[in-house]
XYZ file of C-alpha atoms in Angstrom:
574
model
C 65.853 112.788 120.167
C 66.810 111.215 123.927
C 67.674 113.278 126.670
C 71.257 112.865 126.398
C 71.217 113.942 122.806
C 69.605 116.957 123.369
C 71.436 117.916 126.019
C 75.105 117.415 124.070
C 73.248 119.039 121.215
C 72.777 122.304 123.546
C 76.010 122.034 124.783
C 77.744 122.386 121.485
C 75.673 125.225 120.609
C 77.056 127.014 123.924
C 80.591 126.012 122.885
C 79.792 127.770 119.447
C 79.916 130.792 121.344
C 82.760 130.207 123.922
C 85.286 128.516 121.436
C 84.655 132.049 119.491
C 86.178 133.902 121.422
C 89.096 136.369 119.911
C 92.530 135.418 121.646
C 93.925 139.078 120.585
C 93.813 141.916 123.833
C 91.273 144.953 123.882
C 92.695 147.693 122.297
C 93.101 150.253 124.720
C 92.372 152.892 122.499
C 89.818 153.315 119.447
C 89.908 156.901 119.297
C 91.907 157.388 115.864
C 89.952 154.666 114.177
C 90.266 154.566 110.359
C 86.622 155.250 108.768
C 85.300 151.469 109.510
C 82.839 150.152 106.684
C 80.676 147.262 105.741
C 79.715 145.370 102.539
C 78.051 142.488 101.061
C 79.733 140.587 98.053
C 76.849 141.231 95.456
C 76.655 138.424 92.682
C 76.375 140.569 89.720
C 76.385 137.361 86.778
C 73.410 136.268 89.009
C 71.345 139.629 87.791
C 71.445 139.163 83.918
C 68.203 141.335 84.040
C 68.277 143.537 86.408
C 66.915 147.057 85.561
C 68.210 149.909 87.141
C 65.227 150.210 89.278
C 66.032 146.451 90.512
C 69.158 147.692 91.496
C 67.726 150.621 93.488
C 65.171 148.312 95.411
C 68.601 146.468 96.552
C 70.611 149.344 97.678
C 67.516 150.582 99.329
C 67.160 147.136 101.419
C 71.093 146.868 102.438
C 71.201 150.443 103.291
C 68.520 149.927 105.643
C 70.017 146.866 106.824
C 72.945 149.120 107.704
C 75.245 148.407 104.897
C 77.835 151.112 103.284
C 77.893 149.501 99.966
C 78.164 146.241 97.627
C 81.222 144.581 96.336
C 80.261 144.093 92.869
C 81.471 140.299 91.743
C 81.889 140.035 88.154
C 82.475 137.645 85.757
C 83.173 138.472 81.938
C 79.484 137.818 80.795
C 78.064 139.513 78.473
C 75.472 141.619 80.626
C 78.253 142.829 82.931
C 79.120 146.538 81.316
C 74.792 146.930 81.410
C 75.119 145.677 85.103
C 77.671 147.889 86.552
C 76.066 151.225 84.233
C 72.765 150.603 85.957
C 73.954 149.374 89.543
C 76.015 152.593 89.893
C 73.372 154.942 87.947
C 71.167 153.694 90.714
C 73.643 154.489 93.213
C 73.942 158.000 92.363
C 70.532 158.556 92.647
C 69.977 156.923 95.777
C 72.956 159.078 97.236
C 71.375 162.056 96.140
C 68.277 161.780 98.239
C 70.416 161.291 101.064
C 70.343 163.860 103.962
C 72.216 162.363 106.817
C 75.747 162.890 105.235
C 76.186 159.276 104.316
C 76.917 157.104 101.072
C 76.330 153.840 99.428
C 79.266 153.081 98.146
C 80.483 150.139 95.077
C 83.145 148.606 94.013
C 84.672 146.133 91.496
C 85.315 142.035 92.790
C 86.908 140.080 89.709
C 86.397 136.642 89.727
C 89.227 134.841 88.602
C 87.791 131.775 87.820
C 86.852 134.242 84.795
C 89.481 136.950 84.386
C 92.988 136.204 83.753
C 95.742 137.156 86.067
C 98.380 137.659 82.333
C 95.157 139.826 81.204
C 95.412 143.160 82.867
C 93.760 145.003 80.087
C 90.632 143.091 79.934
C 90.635 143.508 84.120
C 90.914 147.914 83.155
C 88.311 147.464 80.229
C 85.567 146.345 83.047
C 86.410 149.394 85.328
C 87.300 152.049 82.919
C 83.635 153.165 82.593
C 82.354 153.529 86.193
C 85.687 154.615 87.921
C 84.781 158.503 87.563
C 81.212 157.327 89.469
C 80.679 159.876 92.371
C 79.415 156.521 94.141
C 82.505 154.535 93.555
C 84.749 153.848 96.364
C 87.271 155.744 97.356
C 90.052 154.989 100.006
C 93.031 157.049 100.715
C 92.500 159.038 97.221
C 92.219 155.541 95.410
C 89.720 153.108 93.752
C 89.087 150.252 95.516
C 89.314 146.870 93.755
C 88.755 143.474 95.231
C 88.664 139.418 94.060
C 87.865 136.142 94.360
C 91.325 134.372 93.983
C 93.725 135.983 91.054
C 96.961 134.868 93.223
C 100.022 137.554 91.963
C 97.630 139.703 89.465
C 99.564 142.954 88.501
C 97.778 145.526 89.882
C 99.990 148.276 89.143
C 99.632 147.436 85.407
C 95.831 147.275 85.817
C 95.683 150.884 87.084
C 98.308 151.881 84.362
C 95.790 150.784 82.057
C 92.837 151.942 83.289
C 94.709 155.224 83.999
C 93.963 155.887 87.899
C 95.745 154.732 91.054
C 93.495 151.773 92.720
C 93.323 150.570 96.040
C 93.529 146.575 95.640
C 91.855 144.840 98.865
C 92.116 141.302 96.702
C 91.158 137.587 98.174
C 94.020 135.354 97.321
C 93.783 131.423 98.326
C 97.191 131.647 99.129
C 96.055 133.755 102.277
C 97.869 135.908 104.938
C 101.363 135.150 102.890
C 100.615 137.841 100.848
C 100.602 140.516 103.235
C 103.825 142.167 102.600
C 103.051 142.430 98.792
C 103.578 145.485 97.532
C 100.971 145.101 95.016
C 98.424 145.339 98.003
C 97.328 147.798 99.829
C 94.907 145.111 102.074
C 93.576 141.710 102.255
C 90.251 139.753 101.825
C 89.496 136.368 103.369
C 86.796 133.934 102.533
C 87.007 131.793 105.299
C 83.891 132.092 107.680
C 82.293 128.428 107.314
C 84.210 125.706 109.571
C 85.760 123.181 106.882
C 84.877 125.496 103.804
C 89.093 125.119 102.472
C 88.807 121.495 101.973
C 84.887 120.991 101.490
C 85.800 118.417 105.141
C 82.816 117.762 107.331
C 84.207 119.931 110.145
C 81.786 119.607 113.609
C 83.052 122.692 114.951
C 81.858 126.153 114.874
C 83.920 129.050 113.353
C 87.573 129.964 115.342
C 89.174 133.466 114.100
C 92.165 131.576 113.821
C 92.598 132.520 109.995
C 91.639 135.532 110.804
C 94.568 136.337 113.212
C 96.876 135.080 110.723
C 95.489 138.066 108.478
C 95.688 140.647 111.011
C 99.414 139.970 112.265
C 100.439 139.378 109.145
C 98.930 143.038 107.888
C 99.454 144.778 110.917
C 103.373 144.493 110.676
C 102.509 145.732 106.858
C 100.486 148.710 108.169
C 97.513 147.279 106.144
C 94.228 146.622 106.909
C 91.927 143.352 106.652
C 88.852 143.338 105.910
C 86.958 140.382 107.571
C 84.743 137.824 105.848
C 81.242 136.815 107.548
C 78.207 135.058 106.396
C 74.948 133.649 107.694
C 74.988 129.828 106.099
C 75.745 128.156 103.531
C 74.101 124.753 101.940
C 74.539 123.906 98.178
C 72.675 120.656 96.486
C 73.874 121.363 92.359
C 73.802 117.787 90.294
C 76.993 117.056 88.534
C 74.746 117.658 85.022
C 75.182 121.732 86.398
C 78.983 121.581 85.574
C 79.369 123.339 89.343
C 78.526 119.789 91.151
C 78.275 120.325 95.093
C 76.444 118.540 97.733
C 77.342 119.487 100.913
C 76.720 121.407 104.218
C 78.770 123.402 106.226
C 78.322 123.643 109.945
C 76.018 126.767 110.219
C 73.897 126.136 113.184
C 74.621 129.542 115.423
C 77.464 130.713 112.664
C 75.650 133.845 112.119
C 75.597 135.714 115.805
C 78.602 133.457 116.634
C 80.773 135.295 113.884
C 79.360 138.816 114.419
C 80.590 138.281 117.820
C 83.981 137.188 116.449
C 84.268 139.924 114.585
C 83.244 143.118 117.536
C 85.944 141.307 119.292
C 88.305 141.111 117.128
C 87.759 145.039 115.486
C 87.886 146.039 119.478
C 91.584 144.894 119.676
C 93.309 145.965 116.023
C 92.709 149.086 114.701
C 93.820 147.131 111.419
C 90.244 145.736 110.775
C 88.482 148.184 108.842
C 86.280 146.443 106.680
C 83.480 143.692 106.748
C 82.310 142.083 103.847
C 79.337 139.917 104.234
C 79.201 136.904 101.935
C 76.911 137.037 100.138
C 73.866 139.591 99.107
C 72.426 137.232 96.901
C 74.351 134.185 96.338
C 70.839 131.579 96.217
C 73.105 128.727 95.157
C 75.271 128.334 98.131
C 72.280 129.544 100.352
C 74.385 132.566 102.210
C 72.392 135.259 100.561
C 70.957 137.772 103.111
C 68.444 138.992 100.541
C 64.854 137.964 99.016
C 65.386 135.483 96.917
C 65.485 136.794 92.895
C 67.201 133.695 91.292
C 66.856 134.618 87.669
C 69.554 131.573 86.239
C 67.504 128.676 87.915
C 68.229 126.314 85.105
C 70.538 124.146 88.143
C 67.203 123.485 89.679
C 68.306 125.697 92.883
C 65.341 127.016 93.153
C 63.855 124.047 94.362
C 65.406 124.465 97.753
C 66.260 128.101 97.776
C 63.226 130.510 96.123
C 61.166 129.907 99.658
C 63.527 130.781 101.563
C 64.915 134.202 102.162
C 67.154 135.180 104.744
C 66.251 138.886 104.665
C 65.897 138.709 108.600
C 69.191 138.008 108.717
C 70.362 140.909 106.922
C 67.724 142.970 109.247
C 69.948 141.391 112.472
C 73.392 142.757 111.289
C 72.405 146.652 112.024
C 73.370 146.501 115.700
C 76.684 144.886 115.062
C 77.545 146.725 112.508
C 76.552 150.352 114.831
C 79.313 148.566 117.588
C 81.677 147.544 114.926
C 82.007 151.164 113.477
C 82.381 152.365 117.101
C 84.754 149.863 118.287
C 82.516 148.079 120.725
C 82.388 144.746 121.720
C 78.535 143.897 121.943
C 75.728 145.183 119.960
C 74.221 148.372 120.439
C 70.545 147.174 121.203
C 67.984 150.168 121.004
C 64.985 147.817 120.839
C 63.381 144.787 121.444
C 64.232 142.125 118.610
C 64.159 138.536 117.908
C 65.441 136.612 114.953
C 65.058 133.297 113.954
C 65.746 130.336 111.398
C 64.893 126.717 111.087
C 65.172 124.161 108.206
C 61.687 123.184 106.572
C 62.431 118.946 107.044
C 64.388 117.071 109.709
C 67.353 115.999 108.708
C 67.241 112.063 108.900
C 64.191 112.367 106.054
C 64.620 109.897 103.384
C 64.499 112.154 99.839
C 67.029 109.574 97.625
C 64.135 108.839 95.422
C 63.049 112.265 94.250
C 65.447 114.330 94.926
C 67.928 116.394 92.053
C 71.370 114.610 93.412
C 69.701 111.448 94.500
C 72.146 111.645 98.033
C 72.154 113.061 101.481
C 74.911 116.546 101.348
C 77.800 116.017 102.906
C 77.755 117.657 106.578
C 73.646 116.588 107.022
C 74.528 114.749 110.602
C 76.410 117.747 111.777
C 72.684 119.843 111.519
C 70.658 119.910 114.684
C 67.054 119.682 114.718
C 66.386 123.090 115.831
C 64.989 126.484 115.525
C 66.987 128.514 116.503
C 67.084 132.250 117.659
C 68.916 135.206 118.692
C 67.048 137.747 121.076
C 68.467 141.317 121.341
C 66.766 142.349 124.343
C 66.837 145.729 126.260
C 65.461 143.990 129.411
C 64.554 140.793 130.433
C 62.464 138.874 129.395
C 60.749 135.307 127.757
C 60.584 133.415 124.623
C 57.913 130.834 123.962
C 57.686 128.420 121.618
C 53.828 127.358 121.120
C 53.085 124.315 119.090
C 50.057 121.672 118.932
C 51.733 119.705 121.887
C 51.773 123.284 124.105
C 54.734 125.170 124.939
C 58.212 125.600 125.656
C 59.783 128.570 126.724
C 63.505 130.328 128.015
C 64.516 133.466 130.033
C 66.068 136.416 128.515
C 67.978 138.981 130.012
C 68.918 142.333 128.500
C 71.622 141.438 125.750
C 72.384 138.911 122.972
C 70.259 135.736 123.761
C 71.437 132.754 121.645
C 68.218 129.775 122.435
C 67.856 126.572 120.679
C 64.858 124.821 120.561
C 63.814 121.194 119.314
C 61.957 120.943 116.053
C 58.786 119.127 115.542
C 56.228 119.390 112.819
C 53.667 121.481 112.060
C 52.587 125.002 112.244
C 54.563 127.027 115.215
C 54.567 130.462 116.817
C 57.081 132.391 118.606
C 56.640 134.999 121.299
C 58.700 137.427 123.206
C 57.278 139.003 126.379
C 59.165 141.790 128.386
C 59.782 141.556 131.786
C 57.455 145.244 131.385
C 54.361 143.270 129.846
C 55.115 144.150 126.430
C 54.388 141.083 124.096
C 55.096 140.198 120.522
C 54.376 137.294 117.967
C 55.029 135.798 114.575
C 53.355 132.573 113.001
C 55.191 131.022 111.032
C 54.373 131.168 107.395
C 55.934 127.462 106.577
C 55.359 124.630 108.305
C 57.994 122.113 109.124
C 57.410 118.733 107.345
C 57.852 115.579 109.607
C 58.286 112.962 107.599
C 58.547 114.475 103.780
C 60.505 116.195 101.228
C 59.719 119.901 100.956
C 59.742 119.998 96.543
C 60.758 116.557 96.297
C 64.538 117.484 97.801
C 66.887 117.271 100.406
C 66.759 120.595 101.918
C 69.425 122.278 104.517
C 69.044 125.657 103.951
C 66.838 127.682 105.896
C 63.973 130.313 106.799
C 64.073 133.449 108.499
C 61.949 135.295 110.422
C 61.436 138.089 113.016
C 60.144 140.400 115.297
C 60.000 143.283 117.135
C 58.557 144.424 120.414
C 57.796 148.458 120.341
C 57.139 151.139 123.179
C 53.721 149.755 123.217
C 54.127 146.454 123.110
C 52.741 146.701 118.800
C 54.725 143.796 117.038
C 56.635 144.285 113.577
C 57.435 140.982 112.294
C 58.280 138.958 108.923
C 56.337 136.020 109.149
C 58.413 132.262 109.258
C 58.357 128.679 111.093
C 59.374 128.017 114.141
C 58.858 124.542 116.432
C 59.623 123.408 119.572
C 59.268 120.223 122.002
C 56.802 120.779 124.714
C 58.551 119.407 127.173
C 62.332 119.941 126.590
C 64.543 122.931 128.253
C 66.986 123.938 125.706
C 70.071 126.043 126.314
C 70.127 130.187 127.119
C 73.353 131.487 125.582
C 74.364 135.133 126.352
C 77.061 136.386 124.838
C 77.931 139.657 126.788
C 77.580 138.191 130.484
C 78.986 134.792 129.747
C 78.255 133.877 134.204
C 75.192 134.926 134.093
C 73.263 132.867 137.041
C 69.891 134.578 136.244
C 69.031 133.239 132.981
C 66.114 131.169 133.999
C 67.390 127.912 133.804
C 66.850 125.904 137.203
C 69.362 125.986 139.680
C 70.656 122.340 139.616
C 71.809 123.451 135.617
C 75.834 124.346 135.524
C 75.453 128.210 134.529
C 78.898 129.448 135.881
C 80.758 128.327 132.481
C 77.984 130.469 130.374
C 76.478 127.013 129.301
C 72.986 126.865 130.871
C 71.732 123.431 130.131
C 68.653 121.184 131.161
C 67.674 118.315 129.823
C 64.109 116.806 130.215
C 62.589 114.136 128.617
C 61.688 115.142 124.783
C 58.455 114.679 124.091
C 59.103 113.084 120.547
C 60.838 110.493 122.120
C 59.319 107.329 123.268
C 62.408 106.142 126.012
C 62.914 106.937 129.250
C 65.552 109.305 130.441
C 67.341 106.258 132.306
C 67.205 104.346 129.245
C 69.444 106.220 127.270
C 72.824 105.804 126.824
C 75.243 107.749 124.874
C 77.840 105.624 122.732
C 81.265 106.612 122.228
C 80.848 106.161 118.522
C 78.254 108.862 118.806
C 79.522 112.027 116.410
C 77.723 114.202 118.593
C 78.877 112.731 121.909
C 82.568 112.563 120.350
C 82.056 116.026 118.838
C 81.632 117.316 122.138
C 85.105 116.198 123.240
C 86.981 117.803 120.255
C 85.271 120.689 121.152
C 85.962 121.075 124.668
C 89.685 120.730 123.339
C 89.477 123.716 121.547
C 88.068 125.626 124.202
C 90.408 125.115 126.713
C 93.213 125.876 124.197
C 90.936 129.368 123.284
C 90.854 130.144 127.013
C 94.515 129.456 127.654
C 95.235 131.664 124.917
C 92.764 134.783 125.725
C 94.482 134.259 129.516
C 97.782 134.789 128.117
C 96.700 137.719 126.119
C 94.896 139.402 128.803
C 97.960 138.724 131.105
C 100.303 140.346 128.448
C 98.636 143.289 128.440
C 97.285 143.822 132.512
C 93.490 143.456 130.861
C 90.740 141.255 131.392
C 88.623 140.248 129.004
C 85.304 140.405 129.607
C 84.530 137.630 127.459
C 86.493 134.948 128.839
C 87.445 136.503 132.707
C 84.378 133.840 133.556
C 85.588 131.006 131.692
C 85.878 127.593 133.328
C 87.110 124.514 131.304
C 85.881 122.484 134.539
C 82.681 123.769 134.108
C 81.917 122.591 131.031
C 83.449 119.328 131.524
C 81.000 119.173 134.298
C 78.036 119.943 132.632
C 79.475 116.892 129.776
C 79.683 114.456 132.304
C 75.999 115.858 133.284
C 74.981 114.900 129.737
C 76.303 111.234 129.870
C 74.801 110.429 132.998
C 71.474 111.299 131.896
């Protein structure tokens, strides 16, 4: 990678988190909040044989994770009645050993690419036997009921049928439109990857743009929205599946960059009240936030999925989800954590010949060679990156720390030291293949890992990869203090635009800094400009918010188009 590329490469990630940025005011009051919850969209077909005690080990995980509940999505296979008796039998027992006065709550998603919206009674047959659950949900004295698409179902003949009043939240593709049906009571989206509604390579991080459509739309319906977010997603099926899909949607820094989106966005509507995470354990799509337990691997999924969990993901959300409930707009950090999560291959490897599909996904260019990691720091601090050419290391300070580093091959290891001397590691358990196929296949799904730094400087960790350049500065992102000048990057770097970027000379590269010149035919070089676009437009809009209402906000009050536009021009004179 040459100088120039890495540095446009950090610069995009640093736009990831200005361009996300929530146009809509603070609210200037979160004191008569509704009850705010959070879910994960559970893939119940996936779990032919789960027992109950399967079940239990899962509820167990997400409620440590932070999680109220699962949204149960449910086909009309056979093992479905079995799956819902034993996922809620487990929830009722798990509830009961509860002492701290909270629940884990479930709930019914139909899939419509399986139900039928002229079918209302086979819709009632599925929930007729768990709706008198003590773990079902309950909102405003109904049941909840969600979907995947089932544009104009009857839900007033579905709860005729089942005989109780529900509470339909549903996900329609027709979107926002159908806030002011009466058959409603709320609205799902699905959108939260960049280019997911046409399957388009999009080289752009997530906007809330769709989102704001939701909330206007339900807040002059006084009904809520509840907010989609999800850590990845990569899917490689071969059209002999009968689900054919190849492609990769830009994921890079999606995960913090969303959660982000989303405190901001819960901090100015009151309408917000849910967050469903998508998914708990969808291993074909790779946005699962859970061990991997792929039980229908007959699509040959496994291949690129069964190594690699994302259950330090799921570990990352329970800070967000503490400031979503209380209507803040950063994480509440307690401790000393890092989280991280790589790709096992670069991405220009050369797998036609073995691999399932035979052809590169869709989206592969868009992927940086990174690892990349979020720090949630009480105090300052450093992260190194050691590797068999040395190390590499970034400043911290005491918030969310969004670092990039080059990936090379081989075994790596990742520390975070305190500004206080405490110190913590994790090797990584995979290495990261140079110039191979990890099983034979193209591979853009990733590993994650983590740590954490105690009292005492004792490290809890779940071992992954990581790699790094020895000699190349990559970019410290923050996203609370956006003008942060203390970040550790040298002086000459443009910090005041919350973009701290240096570029050295990477050490996998055999040319010159001075011999490198960007191209205008360059995606990542054009990228870059698109980008920048769509910040300016973001900023313009958060101004005019903030000037509507007489506040600031604090996530934009630092913002400077001309900044970043000086740190591109940085890049191309490298």
């Amino acid at each position: 990678m040459s100088p120039v590329h890495l540095c446009l490469m950090s610069l995009l990630v640093g736009l990831a988190w200005v361009s996300g940025i929530s146009a809509r005011p603070l609210a200037r009051d979160n004191s008569t909040l509704p009850a705010r919850l959070v879910f994960a969209h559970f893939m119940a077909g996936f779990v032919s044989e789960y027992a109950e005690s399967d079940w239990l080990s899962d509820i167990t995980l997400a409620h440590n994770f932070g999680l109220d509940g699962f949204a149960l999505n449910v086909d009309e296979s056979a093992a479905i009645p079995t799956q819902l008796t034993n996922a809620f039998s487990a929830a009722e027992s798990f509830n009961a050993g509860l002492t701290d006065g909270t629940q884990f709550v479930l709930f019914v998603s139909f899939d419509f690419l399986h139900y039928s919206t002229s079918d209302p009674q086979s819709v009632a047959d599925a929930l007729t036997p768990i709706l008198d659950s003590s773990a079902y949900l309950v909102v405003d004295g109904k049941k909840m009921v969600s979907s995947f698409e089932g544009d104009g179902m009857d839900w007033s003949s579905v709860a005729s049928a089942a005989g109780q009043a529900l509470y339909p939240v549903p996900y329609y593709s027709s979107g926002a439109s159908n806030a002011g049906d009466a058959n409603v009571d709320g609205l799902f989206s699905w959108y939260t990857w960049p280019g997911q509604d046409t399957n388009d390579v999009v080289y752009q991080n997530m906007t809330t743009d769709v989102d704001e459509g939701y909330l206007t739309g339900l807040e002059a319906a006084g009904k809520y929205y509840m907010a989609p977010v999800s850590p990845w997603f990569y899917a490689h099926l071969p059209a002999s599946t009968g689900y054919p899909k190849n492609n990769y949607l830009y994921s890079d820094v999606l995960w913090p960059t969303r959660w982000a989106q989303i405190l901001s966005m819960a901090s100015a509507s009151q309408n917000l009240r849910w967050v469903e995470v998508i998914t708990w354990n969808d291993w074909t799509e790779s946005s699962l936030i859970s061990p991997f337990k792929g039980a229908e691997m007959s699509d040959g999924n496994y291949l690129w999925s069964e190594d690699f969990p994302h259950t330090s993901m799921g570990k990352m959300m329970a800070p967000y989800i503490a400031a979503f409930k209380s209507g803040g707009t950063t994480p509440t950090i307690t401790q000393d954590q890092l989280f991280y999560w790589y790709r096992p291959t670069l991405k220009d490897v050369d797998c036609d010949s073995t691999d399932t599909v035979g052809t590169k996904p869709t989206g592969w260019d868009m992927a940086a060679d990174s690892i990349f990691v979020t720090a949630l720091t009480t105090t300052s601090g450093t992260v190194t990156l050691t590797t068999s050419s040395g190390d590499s290391s970034q400043s911290v300070e005491a918030e969310v720390n969004v670092l990039a580093f080059p990936m090379v091959a081989g075994q790596q290891t990742l520390t975070l030291t305190t500004s206080d001397g405490r110190t913590g590691s994790s090797t990584g358990a995979i290495e990261v293949l140079g110039d191979s196929c990890y099983n034979g296949v193209y591979n853009f799904n990733v590993y994650s890992g983590d740590l954490t730094v105690d009292g005492s400087g004792s490290t809890s960790s779940s071992s992954g990869s990581s790699s790094g350049g020895a000699s190349s500065t990559v970019p410290s992102l923050t996203a609370s203090s956006p003008a942060d000048a203390s970040s550790g990057v040298p002086a000459s770097s443009d910090t005041a635009s919350g973009v701290s970027v240096t570029a050295s000379s990477d050490a996998s590269s055999s040319a010159p800094a001075s011999a490198v010149n960007a191209e205008a035919s360059d995606p990542v070089v054009s990228s870059v400009g698109t980008a920048l676009s769509a910040v300016a437009s973001s900023a313009a809009l958060s101004s005019h918010a903030a000037s509507a209402t007489g506040q600031a906000n604090p996530a934009s009050s630092s913002f400077s188009v001309a900044n970043l536009s000086a740190c591109l021009s940085q890049c191309l004179a490298a």
